[in-house]
Amino acid sequence: MSDSSRDTAQGAGWGSAEPGAYKQLLPPHVQKVSWLNPRTLWAARNGVLASWFGDPTGRTRGRWAARRQSAGAPADKVFRREVPDRFSFMVIGDTGEGGESQYAAVPGFLKAGQGTEFAVITSDVIYPVGSADDYENKFFRPYRDYPAPIYAIPGNHDWYEDLGAFMRVFCADTPPLDPAPRPRPLGRAWWRALLWHRPRPTDGQHLDEARKLRSAPEQQAEQPGPYWALDAGPVRLIGIDTGLLGTLDAEQGAWLREVSKGPRPKILITGSPLYVDGEHHPCPIDGGGTVDDIVRDPEHHYVAAIGGDIHNYQRYPVLVDGRTIQYIVAGGGGAFMHATHTIPRVSIGGVTERDFRCYPLRGDSLAFYSHLYARRLRLPRLGLSESEATAVIAERLGIEPGRAPGPETRVTRRTRLVASLLGAGGRPDRTARVRLPVRKMYTQLFSPSSVTYTPPFFKSFLRLDVGAQEIHVRCFAATGNHPQELDPPLEDEVVIPLK
């Protein structure tokens, strides 16, 4: 097995390496997503409008669910897949940016995914606004050689065009919804409807042609709707749709409580992770309660909750009533990398730094960003070597580094200043007042501008091997370098008992 980022700097993708073969998979003309382009921001305005004028996704989702049920989808939204006694499946999140960083993850995904029964995309299948015209190069082409079905739950970006394209691709080509009733003039709903982004009338004209890239019978997948439950072997996977604002409507919440009953071990798949960046986000349900209340209920027997939306890998093993639930962030499948170096020293839900895992390592994240902004601002002194970044992160957080820095590496005034300027996390007692603003700044501004077209990309995906007694979860890395395409590095693994 090849070195991981926890073993060597080369395992993290630093240094000279043979370029990956992923470039051969790229379409002839790659339309790169620019997250600071005013046109992109304006097209993706529906999330802001929903927060200002009220979120309509619950009602829209209910109309989609009714449409699917009238077409014969099961009312309980549970479907089954016959699998061997021991089987495997893949999980990958936030895939659909369509550029080098997405395609760089594909060779390793195909390699690690050999012999798996299906795959699940955890969030944001298509960026920036879920357009049907984007599915060819951001879904069908990159995964054309994955031989099994791919199921998905939508992220907020898939909702920016009211989920129409997502429903066409994943839910049996569901026809468009009838127009919603016209709202009362000058009310909040009227302003929202006036400004709402909608698909172009010509959107999706070439979708049938795009489907030919994944047209084999064994690749076909049909799910009951944007949220669903899948029974496979001894486990039930439950995918929930958290819409534009990361919440559940009351109807979906009641459904979740119902399908969560019973002793069958369960894994939640969600677009809004419940533990992320050292914080707990239980995900409210309209009418009361939270998603995490349901996950923690011992009668429901959840063993893991896997979420997308944040573009990296994190794992929090939380002890709940004498049993451990693995809370995992798995959003590193293709979009720009969200920083991990802004995560403070972890101490939440009984999880400490000794238990917490992330990829990329915080030091690699800091080195990545320092080089990025050293180039863009033409300030060479801003750049930190991976060894310098690793050492200063260990000092700031008071932790053992994930990978030992070089023996001659010193933490200097310059490295401390760069770490501070780039928002490196610290100990909870020192960062409580600045932690949330820094995280929001990186999530909303710095991270979206981190799109790069050269390795290392720090992408990741999961393989879950399911048996009667346990589930073996492994996180693999994709750097964009050829050696790591041939043998994807194993960045983390955990065995989850089912009984």
Coordinates of C-alpha atoms in Angstrom, one line a residue:
M1 CA 0.0 0.0 0.0
S2 CA 1.3 3.5 -0.9
D3 CA 2.3 6.0 1.7
S4 CA -0.5 8.3 3.0
S5 CA -0.2 11.9 4.1
R6 CA 0.3 10.7 7.6
D7 CA 3.4 8.8 6.5
T8 CA 5.3 11.1 4.2
A9 CA 5.1 14.5 2.4
Q10 CA 5.2 12.6 -0.9
G11 CA 2.2 10.6 0.3
A12 CA 0.4 13.9 0.7
G13 CA 1.2 14.7 -2.9
W14 CA 4.0 17.3 -2.3
G15 CA 7.1 17.3 -4.4
S16 CA 7.7 16.3 -7.9
A17 CA 5.6 13.4 -9.2
E18 CA 4.4 12.0 -12.4
P19 CA 1.2 13.8 -13.5
G20 CA -2.0 11.8 -13.2
A21 CA -3.8 10.2 -16.1
Y22 CA -7.0 12.0 -15.1
K23 CA -6.3 14.7 -17.7
Q24 CA -7.1 12.1 -20.4
L25 CA -10.6 11.9 -19.0
L26 CA -11.3 15.6 -19.2
P27 CA -13.8 16.8 -21.8
P28 CA -12.2 18.8 -24.7
H29 CA -13.5 22.1 -23.3
V30 CA -13.7 22.4 -19.6
Q31 CA -15.9 25.2 -18.4
K32 CA -14.3 26.2 -15.1
V33 CA -16.5 27.4 -12.2
S34 CA -15.4 30.8 -10.9
W35 CA -16.9 31.3 -7.5
L36 CA -16.0 35.0 -7.4
N37 CA -17.6 35.7 -10.8
P38 CA -20.6 38.0 -10.3
R39 CA -22.6 36.0 -12.8
T40 CA -22.0 32.8 -10.8
L41 CA -23.0 34.5 -7.5
W42 CA -26.1 36.0 -9.1
A43 CA -27.2 32.6 -10.6
A44 CA -26.7 31.0 -7.1
R45 CA -28.9 33.6 -5.4
N46 CA -31.7 31.4 -4.3
G47 CA -30.2 30.4 -1.0
V48 CA -29.9 34.1 0.0
L49 CA -33.5 34.8 -1.2
A50 CA -34.8 31.8 0.8
S51 CA -33.1 33.2 4.0
W52 CA -34.5 36.7 3.4
F53 CA -38.0 35.9 2.1
G54 CA -38.8 32.4 3.4
D55 CA -37.7 29.0 2.3
P56 CA -40.1 27.4 -0.2
T57 CA -38.2 24.1 -0.6
G58 CA -40.4 22.2 1.8
R59 CA -43.5 22.9 -0.3
T60 CA -41.6 22.2 -3.5
R61 CA -40.2 19.0 -2.1
G62 CA -43.7 17.9 -1.1
R63 CA -44.9 18.5 -4.7
W64 CA -42.1 16.4 -6.1
A65 CA -42.8 13.6 -3.6
A66 CA -46.5 13.6 -4.6
R67 CA -45.5 13.5 -8.3
R68 CA -43.2 10.5 -7.7
Q69 CA -45.9 8.7 -5.7
S70 CA -48.5 9.2 -8.4
A71 CA -46.0 7.6 -10.8
G72 CA -45.8 4.5 -8.7
A73 CA -42.9 5.2 -6.3
P74 CA -43.4 3.5 -2.9
A75 CA -45.2 5.7 -0.5
D76 CA -42.7 4.9 2.3
K77 CA -39.8 5.8 -0.1
V78 CA -38.1 2.6 0.8
F79 CA -36.5 0.6 -1.9
R80 CA -34.4 -2.6 -1.8
R81 CA -31.3 -3.8 -3.5
E82 CA -30.3 -7.5 -3.6
V83 CA -26.7 -7.9 -2.6
P84 CA -24.4 -10.7 -1.4
D85 CA -24.1 -11.5 2.3
R86 CA -21.0 -9.4 2.3
F87 CA -21.0 -6.4 0.0
S88 CA -19.4 -3.0 -0.5
F89 CA -20.4 0.4 -1.7
M90 CA -18.8 3.8 -2.3
V91 CA -19.6 7.2 -0.9
I92 CA -18.4 10.4 -2.5
G93 CA -19.6 14.0 -1.9
D94 CA -19.8 17.4 -3.5
T95 CA -18.6 16.2 -6.8
G96 CA -19.9 18.3 -9.6
E97 CA -17.5 21.1 -10.3
G98 CA -16.4 19.6 -13.6
G99 CA -12.8 20.6 -13.6
E100 CA -9.4 19.1 -12.8
S101 CA -10.2 18.6 -9.1
Q102 CA -13.2 16.5 -9.8
Y103 CA -11.6 14.4 -12.5
A104 CA -8.5 13.9 -10.4
A105 CA -10.6 11.9 -8.0
V106 CA -12.0 9.6 -10.7
P107 CA -9.1 7.1 -11.3
G108 CA -8.7 6.4 -7.6
F109 CA -12.5 6.2 -7.1
L110 CA -12.7 3.6 -9.9
K111 CA -9.7 1.7 -8.5
A112 CA -11.0 1.6 -4.9
G113 CA -14.6 1.0 -6.2
Q114 CA -13.8 -2.3 -7.9
G115 CA -16.4 -4.9 -6.8
T116 CA -18.7 -2.5 -5.1
E117 CA -22.5 -2.8 -5.6
F118 CA -23.4 0.8 -5.9
A119 CA -22.3 4.4 -5.0
V120 CA -24.0 7.3 -3.2
I121 CA -23.3 11.0 -3.8
T122 CA -23.8 12.8 -0.5
S123 CA -24.5 16.4 -1.8
D124 CA -24.2 18.9 -4.6
V125 CA -24.1 16.6 -7.7
I126 CA -23.8 19.6 -9.9
Y127 CA -22.3 23.1 -9.4
P128 CA -23.1 26.0 -9.6
V129 CA -26.9 25.8 -9.9
G130 CA -27.8 22.1 -10.7
S131 CA -28.5 22.8 -14.4
A132 CA -29.4 19.8 -16.6
D133 CA -27.0 21.1 -19.2
D134 CA -24.1 20.4 -16.8
Y135 CA -24.8 16.8 -16.2
E136 CA -22.9 15.5 -19.2
N137 CA -19.5 16.7 -18.1
K138 CA -20.1 16.8 -14.3
F139 CA -21.8 13.4 -13.8
F140 CA -22.2 11.1 -16.8
R141 CA -18.7 11.6 -18.3
P142 CA -16.6 11.4 -15.1
Y143 CA -18.4 8.2 -13.8
R144 CA -19.0 6.6 -17.2
D145 CA -16.7 3.7 -16.3
Y146 CA -18.2 3.0 -12.8
P147 CA -20.1 -0.2 -13.6
A148 CA -22.8 0.0 -10.9
P149 CA -25.7 2.3 -10.0
I150 CA -25.2 5.7 -8.5
Y151 CA -27.8 7.1 -6.1
A152 CA -27.7 10.6 -4.7
I153 CA -29.2 13.1 -2.3
P154 CA -29.3 16.8 -3.4
G155 CA -27.3 19.6 -1.9
N156 CA -28.2 23.2 -1.8
H157 CA -26.6 23.8 -5.3
D158 CA -28.9 21.1 -6.8
W159 CA -31.8 23.1 -5.4
Y160 CA -30.9 26.4 -7.1
E161 CA -33.1 25.4 -10.0
D162 CA -35.8 23.9 -7.8
L163 CA -34.4 20.3 -8.2
G164 CA -35.8 19.8 -11.7
A165 CA -32.6 18.4 -13.3
F166 CA -31.9 16.2 -10.3
M167 CA -35.3 14.6 -10.4
R168 CA -35.0 14.0 -14.2
V169 CA -31.6 12.2 -13.7
F170 CA -32.1 10.2 -10.5
C171 CA -35.9 9.8 -10.3
A172 CA -37.0 8.2 -13.6
D173 CA -37.1 11.4 -15.7
T174 CA -39.8 13.0 -13.5
P175 CA -41.6 15.7 -15.6
P176 CA -41.5 19.3 -14.5
L177 CA -43.8 20.6 -11.7
D178 CA -46.9 22.6 -12.6
P179 CA -46.4 26.4 -12.0
A180 CA -46.9 27.3 -8.3
P181 CA -49.9 29.6 -7.5
R182 CA -49.0 33.3 -8.0
P183 CA -48.3 34.9 -4.6
R184 CA -50.0 38.0 -3.3
P185 CA -48.5 41.2 -4.7
L186 CA -45.7 42.9 -2.7
G187 CA -45.5 40.2 0.0
R188 CA -42.4 38.3 0.9
A189 CA -43.3 35.5 -1.4
W190 CA -44.0 37.9 -4.2
W191 CA -40.5 39.4 -3.9
R192 CA -39.0 35.9 -3.7
A193 CA -40.8 34.8 -6.8
L194 CA -39.8 37.9 -8.7
L195 CA -36.1 37.4 -8.0
W196 CA -36.0 33.6 -8.0
H197 CA -33.5 31.9 -10.3
R198 CA -35.2 29.4 -12.7
P199 CA -33.8 27.1 -15.4
R200 CA -33.7 28.3 -19.0
P201 CA -36.5 27.0 -21.2
T202 CA -33.9 25.2 -23.3
D203 CA -32.1 23.6 -20.3
G204 CA -31.6 19.9 -20.7
Q205 CA -32.1 19.6 -24.5
H206 CA -29.0 17.3 -24.7
L207 CA -29.7 15.3 -21.6
D208 CA -30.7 12.2 -23.5
E209 CA -27.5 12.3 -25.4
A210 CA -25.5 12.6 -22.2
R211 CA -27.2 9.6 -20.7
K212 CA -25.5 7.4 -23.3
L213 CA -22.3 7.7 -21.3
R214 CA -23.8 5.6 -18.5
S215 CA -26.3 3.5 -20.5
A216 CA -25.4 0.0 -19.5
P217 CA -28.3 -1.9 -17.8
E218 CA -26.2 -2.5 -14.7
Q219 CA -25.5 1.2 -14.3
Q220 CA -29.1 2.2 -14.1
A221 CA -30.6 3.6 -10.9
E222 CA -34.0 4.8 -9.9
Q223 CA -34.8 6.2 -6.5
P224 CA -38.2 7.1 -5.0
G225 CA -37.4 10.8 -4.6
P226 CA -34.9 13.3 -3.3
Y227 CA -35.0 11.6 0.1
W228 CA -35.2 7.8 0.4
A229 CA -34.3 4.7 2.4
L230 CA -32.3 1.8 0.8
D231 CA -32.3 -1.7 2.4
A232 CA -29.2 -3.6 1.4
G233 CA -28.0 -6.7 3.3
P234 CA -28.1 -6.2 7.0
V235 CA -28.2 -2.3 6.9
R236 CA -30.6 0.4 5.9
L237 CA -29.2 3.6 4.3
I238 CA -31.4 6.7 4.9
G239 CA -30.7 9.7 2.7
I240 CA -32.3 13.0 3.7
D241 CA -32.7 16.2 1.7
T242 CA -31.8 19.3 3.7
G243 CA -32.6 21.7 0.9
L244 CA -31.3 25.2 0.6
L245 CA -30.8 26.1 4.2
G246 CA -29.8 22.8 5.8
T247 CA -33.1 22.0 7.6
L248 CA -35.9 19.4 7.3
D249 CA -39.5 20.2 6.6
A250 CA -42.1 18.7 9.0
E251 CA -43.3 16.1 6.4
Q252 CA -39.8 14.7 5.8
G253 CA -39.1 14.8 9.6
A254 CA -42.1 12.6 10.3
W255 CA -41.0 10.2 7.5
L256 CA -37.5 10.1 9.0
R257 CA -38.8 9.2 12.4
E258 CA -40.9 6.4 10.9
V259 CA -38.2 4.8 8.7
S260 CA -35.7 5.0 11.5
K261 CA -37.7 2.6 13.7
G262 CA -36.6 -0.9 14.3
P263 CA -33.4 -2.8 15.1
R264 CA -31.9 -2.9 11.7
P265 CA -28.5 -1.0 11.8
K266 CA -28.8 2.3 10.0
I267 CA -26.5 4.8 8.3
L268 CA -27.7 8.4 7.7
I269 CA -26.6 10.1 4.5
T270 CA -27.1 13.9 4.7
G271 CA -26.2 17.0 2.8
S272 CA -25.6 18.8 6.1
P273 CA -23.1 17.1 8.4
L274 CA -24.1 16.9 12.1
Y275 CA -20.5 17.3 13.4
V276 CA -18.2 19.5 11.4
D277 CA -15.2 21.9 12.0
G278 CA -15.2 21.1 15.7
E279 CA -18.9 22.1 16.1
H280 CA -22.2 20.3 16.5
H281 CA -25.0 21.1 14.0
P282 CA -27.9 18.8 15.0
C283 CA -30.1 20.0 12.0
P284 CA -33.5 21.3 13.1
I285 CA -36.8 19.9 11.9
D286 CA -39.7 22.2 11.3
G287 CA -42.2 21.7 14.1
G288 CA -39.6 20.7 16.7
G289 CA -36.8 18.3 17.3
T290 CA -33.6 17.7 15.3
V291 CA -32.2 15.1 13.0
D292 CA -29.5 14.2 15.6
D293 CA -32.2 13.5 18.2
I294 CA -33.4 10.7 15.8
V295 CA -29.9 9.5 15.2
R296 CA -29.1 9.3 18.9
D297 CA -32.2 7.4 19.9
P298 CA -30.9 4.0 20.9
E299 CA -34.1 2.3 19.5
H300 CA -33.2 3.5 16.0
H301 CA -29.8 1.8 16.0
Y302 CA -27.8 4.3 13.9
V303 CA -24.2 3.4 13.6
A304 CA -23.0 6.3 11.5
A305 CA -24.1 9.7 10.0
I306 CA -22.2 10.7 6.8
G307 CA -22.6 14.2 5.4
G308 CA -21.4 16.3 2.5
D309 CA -21.5 20.1 1.9
I310 CA -18.0 20.8 3.5
H311 CA -15.3 19.8 0.9
N312 CA -13.0 17.7 3.0
Y313 CA -13.0 14.6 5.2
Q314 CA -13.6 14.7 9.0
R315 CA -14.5 12.0 11.5
Y316 CA -15.9 12.3 15.0
P317 CA -16.5 9.1 17.0
V318 CA -19.1 10.2 19.5
L319 CA -20.1 8.1 22.5
V320 CA -23.9 8.1 22.9
D321 CA -25.4 6.1 25.8
G322 CA -22.6 3.6 25.8
R323 CA -22.3 3.1 22.1
T324 CA -20.2 4.9 19.5
I325 CA -21.8 6.7 16.5
Q326 CA -19.3 7.7 13.8
Y327 CA -20.1 11.2 12.5
I328 CA -18.3 11.7 9.2
V329 CA -17.9 14.5 6.7
A330 CA -17.3 13.2 3.2
G331 CA -17.5 16.1 0.9
G332 CA -14.1 15.9 -0.8
G333 CA -15.2 14.4 -4.1
G334 CA -14.5 17.1 -6.5
A335 CA -15.2 20.7 -5.6
F336 CA -12.7 23.3 -4.2
M337 CA -11.1 22.3 -1.0
H338 CA -12.5 23.7 2.3
A339 CA -9.7 24.5 4.7
T340 CA -9.0 22.2 7.6
H341 CA -6.3 24.4 9.2
T342 CA -9.0 26.7 10.5
I343 CA -10.4 23.8 12.7
P344 CA -9.5 24.5 16.3
R345 CA -8.3 21.9 18.7
V346 CA -11.2 19.5 18.9
S347 CA -13.0 19.0 22.2
I348 CA -16.7 18.3 21.6
G349 CA -19.2 15.6 22.3
G350 CA -16.5 13.7 24.2
V351 CA -14.3 13.7 21.1
T352 CA -10.8 15.0 21.6
E353 CA -7.9 15.5 19.2
R354 CA -6.8 11.9 19.9
D355 CA -10.0 10.6 18.4
F356 CA -10.6 13.2 15.7
R357 CA -9.4 12.6 12.1
C358 CA -9.3 14.9 9.1
Y359 CA -8.0 15.0 5.5
P360 CA -6.2 17.0 4.4
L361 CA -4.1 17.3 7.6
R362 CA -4.2 20.8 9.0
G363 CA -0.6 21.4 8.1
D364 CA -1.1 20.4 4.5
S365 CA -4.1 22.6 4.3
L366 CA -2.1 25.6 5.7
A367 CA 0.7 24.9 3.3
F368 CA -1.7 24.7 0.4
Y369 CA -3.3 28.0 1.1
S370 CA 0.0 29.7 1.9
H371 CA 1.4 28.8 -1.5
L372 CA -1.9 29.7 -3.2
Y373 CA -1.9 33.2 -1.9
A374 CA 1.8 33.7 -2.1
R375 CA 1.4 33.2 -5.9
R376 CA -1.7 35.3 -6.3
L377 CA -0.4 38.2 -4.1
R378 CA 3.1 37.8 -5.4
L379 CA 4.4 37.6 -1.9
P380 CA 6.9 34.7 -1.8
R381 CA 7.5 35.1 2.0
L382 CA 3.8 34.1 2.5
G383 CA 4.5 30.6 1.3
L384 CA 5.2 27.9 3.9
S385 CA 6.8 24.6 3.3
E386 CA 4.6 21.6 4.3
S387 CA 7.1 21.0 7.1
E388 CA 6.9 24.6 8.4
A389 CA 3.1 24.5 8.2
T390 CA 2.9 21.2 10.1
A391 CA 5.2 22.5 12.9
V392 CA 3.3 25.8 13.4
I393 CA -0.1 24.0 13.5
A394 CA 1.2 21.6 16.1
E395 CA 2.4 24.6 18.2
R396 CA -0.8 26.6 17.9
L397 CA -3.0 23.7 18.8
G398 CA -0.7 22.0 21.3
I399 CA -1.0 18.6 19.6
E400 CA 1.1 15.9 18.2
P401 CA 1.3 16.5 14.4
G402 CA -0.3 14.1 12.1
R403 CA 3.0 13.8 10.3
A404 CA 6.3 14.6 11.9
P405 CA 7.9 17.8 10.4
G406 CA 11.5 17.7 9.3
P407 CA 14.1 17.5 12.0
E408 CA 15.6 20.9 11.2
T409 CA 12.2 22.7 11.0
R410 CA 11.8 25.7 13.3
V411 CA 8.8 27.7 14.1
T412 CA 9.7 31.3 13.5
R413 CA 8.1 34.7 13.8
R414 CA 7.3 34.6 10.1
T415 CA 5.6 31.2 10.2
R416 CA 3.5 32.3 13.2
L417 CA 2.5 35.5 11.4
V418 CA 1.5 33.6 8.2
A419 CA -0.5 31.0 10.2
S420 CA -2.4 33.9 11.9
L421 CA -3.0 35.8 8.7
L422 CA -4.4 32.6 7.1
G423 CA -6.8 31.9 10.0
A424 CA -5.1 28.8 11.5
G425 CA -7.0 27.3 14.4
G426 CA -5.9 27.2 17.9
R427 CA -6.9 26.0 21.3
P428 CA -10.5 26.4 22.3
D429 CA -9.8 28.8 25.2
R430 CA -7.8 31.1 22.8
T431 CA -10.2 31.0 19.8
A432 CA -13.7 31.1 21.2
R433 CA -14.3 34.7 20.2
V434 CA -12.9 34.5 16.6
R435 CA -13.5 30.9 15.7
L436 CA -17.0 31.3 14.1
P437 CA -16.1 34.4 12.0
V438 CA -12.8 32.8 10.8
R439 CA -14.6 29.6 9.8
K440 CA -17.3 31.5 8.0
M441 CA -14.8 33.7 6.2
Y442 CA -12.9 30.7 4.9
T443 CA -16.1 28.8 4.0
Q444 CA -17.7 31.7 2.1
L445 CA -14.7 33.6 0.7
F446 CA -11.2 32.1 0.9
S447 CA -12.1 28.5 0.2
P448 CA -14.2 29.1 -2.9
S449 CA -11.3 31.1 -4.3
S450 CA -8.9 28.2 -3.7
V451 CA -9.7 26.4 -7.0
T452 CA -6.4 25.3 -8.4
Y453 CA -5.5 23.3 -11.5
T454 CA -2.3 21.6 -10.3
P455 CA -1.8 18.8 -7.7
P456 CA -2.0 18.1 -4.9
F457 CA -5.8 18.4 -4.9
F458 CA -6.5 16.7 -1.6
K459 CA -9.7 14.9 -2.8
S460 CA -11.2 11.9 -1.0
F461 CA -13.9 9.3 -1.1
L462 CA -15.1 6.4 1.1
R463 CA -15.4 2.7 0.6
L464 CA -17.7 0.8 3.0
D465 CA -17.4 -3.0 3.3
V466 CA -20.5 -4.5 5.0
G467 CA -20.7 -7.8 6.7
A468 CA -23.1 -9.4 9.1
Q469 CA -21.1 -8.3 12.2
E470 CA -19.4 -5.1 11.2
I471 CA -18.8 -2.3 8.6
H472 CA -15.3 -1.4 7.6
V473 CA -15.1 2.2 6.5
R474 CA -12.0 3.4 4.7
C475 CA -11.2 6.9 3.4
F476 CA -9.0 7.1 0.3
A477 CA -7.2 10.1 -1.0
A478 CA -6.7 11.5 -4.5
T479 CA -3.9 14.0 -5.1
G480 CA -3.8 14.2 -8.9
N481 CA -0.4 12.4 -9.0
H482 CA -0.2 9.2 -11.0
P483 CA 1.3 6.9 -8.3
Q484 CA -1.6 7.7 -6.1
E485 CA -4.1 7.0 -8.9
L486 CA -2.7 3.5 -9.2
D487 CA -2.7 2.9 -5.5
P488 CA -5.0 5.3 -3.6
P489 CA -3.5 6.2 -0.2
L490 CA -5.6 5.1 2.8
E491 CA -6.0 8.2 5.0
D492 CA -8.3 6.8 7.6
E493 CA -10.2 3.6 8.5
V494 CA -12.6 2.5 11.2
V495 CA -14.5 -0.7 12.0
I496 CA -18.1 -0.2 13.1
P497 CA -19.7 -3.2 15.0
L498 CA -23.3 -3.9 14.0
K499 CA -24.2 -6.0 17.1

